[in-house]
Amino acid sequence: MSHEVCRLIKTYPSDERFGLCDQLRRSVMSIPINIAEGFGRFSSKEKAHFIQIAFGSLNEVMCELELSFDECYINSEQLSYFEKLIIPLKNN
């Protein structure tokens, strides 16, 4: 998903480059990074902590995509596509 989001934000207006684009890129990249870091930890408590951080980043991505839709940077089909990727992850 992170590659797809990074490709998507290349279509955003240039004045969002250091705003919503930057935040969305950081949020989406944070998900796999925190999962990897969590799996590198030895205690279950530490692993759970990093999974929680990744889950928070996933929620951020969804919110930022909704904001992108509200600002007409993405269309309803694009938002729906990412919702179909994100919602099952949030429900696990």
Backbone as numpy.savetxt, mean C-alpha at the origin, in Angstrom:
# Nx Ny Nz CAx CAy CAz Cx Cy Cz
1.90 -6.52 -5.86 1.09 -5.33 -5.86 1.95 -4.07 -5.86
3.09 -4.10 -5.21 3.91 -2.89 -5.11 4.37 -2.40 -6.48
4.71 -3.34 -7.37 5.13 -2.93 -8.71 3.99 -2.27 -9.47
2.80 -2.81 -9.30 1.64 -2.25 -9.99 1.31 -0.85 -9.49
1.40 -0.65 -8.18 1.14 0.67 -7.63 2.20 1.65 -8.09
3.45 1.23 -8.11 4.52 2.13 -8.57 4.34 2.51 -10.04
3.88 1.59 -10.85 3.58 1.92 -12.25 2.40 2.89 -12.32
1.40 2.66 -11.49 0.20 3.49 -11.49 0.54 4.94 -11.14
1.35 5.15 -10.13 1.60 6.53 -9.70 2.45 7.32 -10.69
3.04 6.64 -11.64 3.74 7.37 -12.71 2.77 8.15 -13.58
1.48 7.81 -13.50 0.48 8.51 -14.29 -0.12 9.70 -13.54
0.24 9.88 -12.27 -0.30 10.98 -11.47 0.30 12.31 -11.95
-0.36 13.40 -11.65 0.19 14.72 -12.02 1.54 14.94 -11.35
2.41 15.66 -12.03 3.76 15.88 -11.51 3.76 16.65 -10.19
2.74 17.46 -9.95 2.72 18.21 -8.69 2.40 17.33 -7.49
2.02 16.07 -7.72 1.81 15.11 -6.64 3.04 14.25 -6.39
4.09 14.49 -7.12 5.29 13.66 -7.02 5.82 13.55 -5.59
5.82 14.66 -4.87 6.36 14.64 -3.51 5.26 14.63 -2.46
4.03 14.45 -2.89 2.90 14.38 -1.97 2.35 12.99 -1.92
1.20 12.83 -2.52 0.50 11.55 -2.48 1.30 10.43 -3.13
1.99 10.71 -4.21 2.80 9.67 -4.88 3.87 9.12 -3.95
4.56 10.03 -3.29 5.64 9.62 -2.39 5.08 8.81 -1.22
3.99 9.27 -0.66 3.38 8.56 0.47 2.88 7.19 0.05
2.24 7.11 -1.10 1.72 5.84 -1.60 2.86 4.87 -1.88
3.93 5.36 -2.48 5.09 4.51 -2.77 5.68 3.96 -1.47
5.85 4.81 -0.48 6.43 4.37 0.79 5.51 3.37 1.50
4.22 3.61 1.46 3.27 2.70 2.11 3.27 1.33 1.47
3.21 1.29 0.15 3.13 0.01 -0.54 4.44 -0.76 -0.44
5.56 -0.07 -0.41 6.84 -0.75 -0.27 7.06 -1.24 1.16
6.43 -0.59 2.11 6.57 -0.96 3.51 5.96 -2.33 3.82
4.97 -2.72 3.05 4.27 -3.99 3.33 5.23 -5.19 3.23
5.85 -5.44 2.08 6.73 -6.62 2.02 8.00 -6.46 2.86
8.45 -5.23 3.02 9.66 -5.00 3.82 9.41 -5.39 5.28
8.28 -4.99 5.82 7.97 -5.34 7.21 7.67 -6.82 7.39
7.05 -7.43 6.40 6.83 -8.88 6.48 8.17 -9.60 6.50
9.07 -9.19 5.63 10.40 -9.82 5.60 11.14 -9.60 6.91
11.07 -8.40 7.42 11.76 -8.13 8.69 11.16 -8.97 9.82
9.85 -9.10 9.83 9.20 -9.90 10.86 9.62 -11.36 10.81
9.73 -11.89 9.61 10.13 -13.29 9.49 11.60 -13.50 9.81
12.35 -12.43 9.87 13.75 -12.53 10.27 13.94 -12.47 11.78
12.87 -12.23 12.50 12.93 -12.15 13.96 12.72 -13.53 14.57
13.21 -13.69 15.79 13.15 -15.00 16.42 11.92 -15.20 17.29
11.46 -14.16 17.93 10.31 -14.35 18.82 9.00 -14.12 18.08
7.99 -14.83 18.51 6.66 -14.68 17.92 6.12 -13.27 18.14
6.44 -12.69 19.29 5.97 -11.34 19.59 6.55 -10.33 18.60
7.83 -10.46 18.30 8.46 -9.55 17.32 7.88 -9.77 15.93
7.71 -11.02 15.54 7.13 -11.32 14.23 5.74 -10.68 14.11
4.93 -10.86 15.14 3.58 -10.30 15.13 3.61 -8.78 15.03
4.57 -8.16 15.69 4.69 -6.70 15.65 4.91 -6.21 14.21
5.80 -6.84 13.50 6.09 -6.41 12.13 4.94 -6.74 11.17
4.24 -7.82 11.43 3.05 -8.13 10.62 1.98 -7.07 10.86
1.85 -6.61 12.09 0.89 -5.55 12.39 1.26 -4.25 11.67
2.54 -3.96 11.61 2.99 -2.77 10.88 2.65 -2.91 9.40
2.91 -4.09 8.83 2.58 -4.32 7.42 1.09 -4.17 7.18
0.28 -4.67 8.10 -1.17 -4.55 7.98 -1.59 -3.08 8.02
-0.95 -2.31 8.87 -1.22 -0.87 8.92 -0.87 -0.19 7.60
0.24 -0.58 7.01 0.64 -0.03 5.72 -0.35 -0.41 4.63
-0.87 -1.62 4.70 -1.89 -2.05 3.74 -3.13 -1.17 3.84
-3.52 -0.84 5.06 -4.65 0.06 5.25 -4.34 1.46 4.71
-3.11 1.91 4.90 -2.69 3.20 4.34 -2.81 3.21 2.83
-2.35 2.14 2.19 -2.40 2.05 0.73 -3.85 2.16 0.25
-4.75 1.45 0.92 -6.15 1.51 0.51 -6.70 2.92 0.66
-6.39 3.57 1.75 -6.84 4.94 1.96 -6.27 5.88 0.91
-4.99 5.74 0.61 -4.34 6.60 -0.39 -4.91 6.36 -1.79
-5.27 5.13 -2.09 -5.90 4.86 -3.38 -7.30 5.47 -3.44
-8.01 5.42 -2.33 -9.33 6.07 -2.28 -9.19 7.58 -2.45
-8.17 8.18 -1.82 -7.91 9.60 -2.01 -7.56 9.90 -3.47
-6.80 9.00 -4.07 -6.43 9.15 -5.48 -7.67 9.14 -6.37
-8.61 8.28 -6.03 -9.86 8.24 -6.78 -10.64 9.54 -6.57
-10.71 10.00 -5.33 -11.42 11.25 -5.03 -10.84 12.43 -5.79
-9.53 12.40 -6.00 -8.85 13.49 -6.71 -8.82 13.26 -8.23
-9.47 12.18 -8.67 -9.56 11.82 -10.10 -8.21 11.47 -10.71
-7.29 10.95 -9.89 -6.00 10.48 -10.41 -6.12 9.05 -10.93
-7.07 8.31 -10.38 -7.36 6.96 -10.86 -8.87 6.85 -11.09
-9.25 5.90 -11.92 -10.68 5.72 -12.20 -11.25 4.59 -11.33
-12.54 4.38 -11.43 -13.21 3.39 -10.59 -12.73 1.97 -10.89
-12.38 1.69 -12.14 -11.88 0.36 -12.48 -10.53 0.10 -11.82
-9.67 1.10 -11.81 -8.37 0.95 -11.16 -8.54 0.76 -9.65
-9.40 1.57 -9.05 -9.65 1.43 -7.62 -10.21 0.05 -7.31
-11.16 -0.40 -8.09 -11.77 -1.71 -7.89 -10.74 -2.83 -8.01
-9.83 -2.70 -8.96 -8.78 -3.71 -9.15 -7.95 -3.86 -7.87
-7.53 -2.73 -7.32 -6.70 -2.79 -6.11 -7.51 -3.21 -4.89
-8.78 -2.83 -4.83 -9.64 -3.30 -3.74 -9.72 -4.81 -3.75
-9.82 -5.40 -4.93 -9.91 -6.86 -5.05 -8.61 -7.53 -4.60
-7.51 -6.82 -4.69 -6.24 -7.36 -4.18 -6.10 -7.18 -2.68
-6.54 -6.03 -2.20 -6.30 -5.64 -0.81 -7.31 -6.25 0.17
-8.58 -6.22 -0.17 -9.61 -6.64 0.77 -9.41 -8.08 1.26
-9.09 -9.04 0.38 -8.84 -10.40 0.91 -7.66 -10.46 1.89
-6.66 -9.64 1.66 -5.51 -9.60 2.58 -5.92 -9.04 3.93
-6.78 -8.05 3.92 -7.23 -7.45 5.17 -8.11 -8.39 5.97
-8.78 -9.31 5.29 -9.69 -10.22 5.98 -9.01 -11.48 6.51
-7.71 -11.61 6.28 -6.99 -12.81 6.78 -6.30 -12.53 8.08
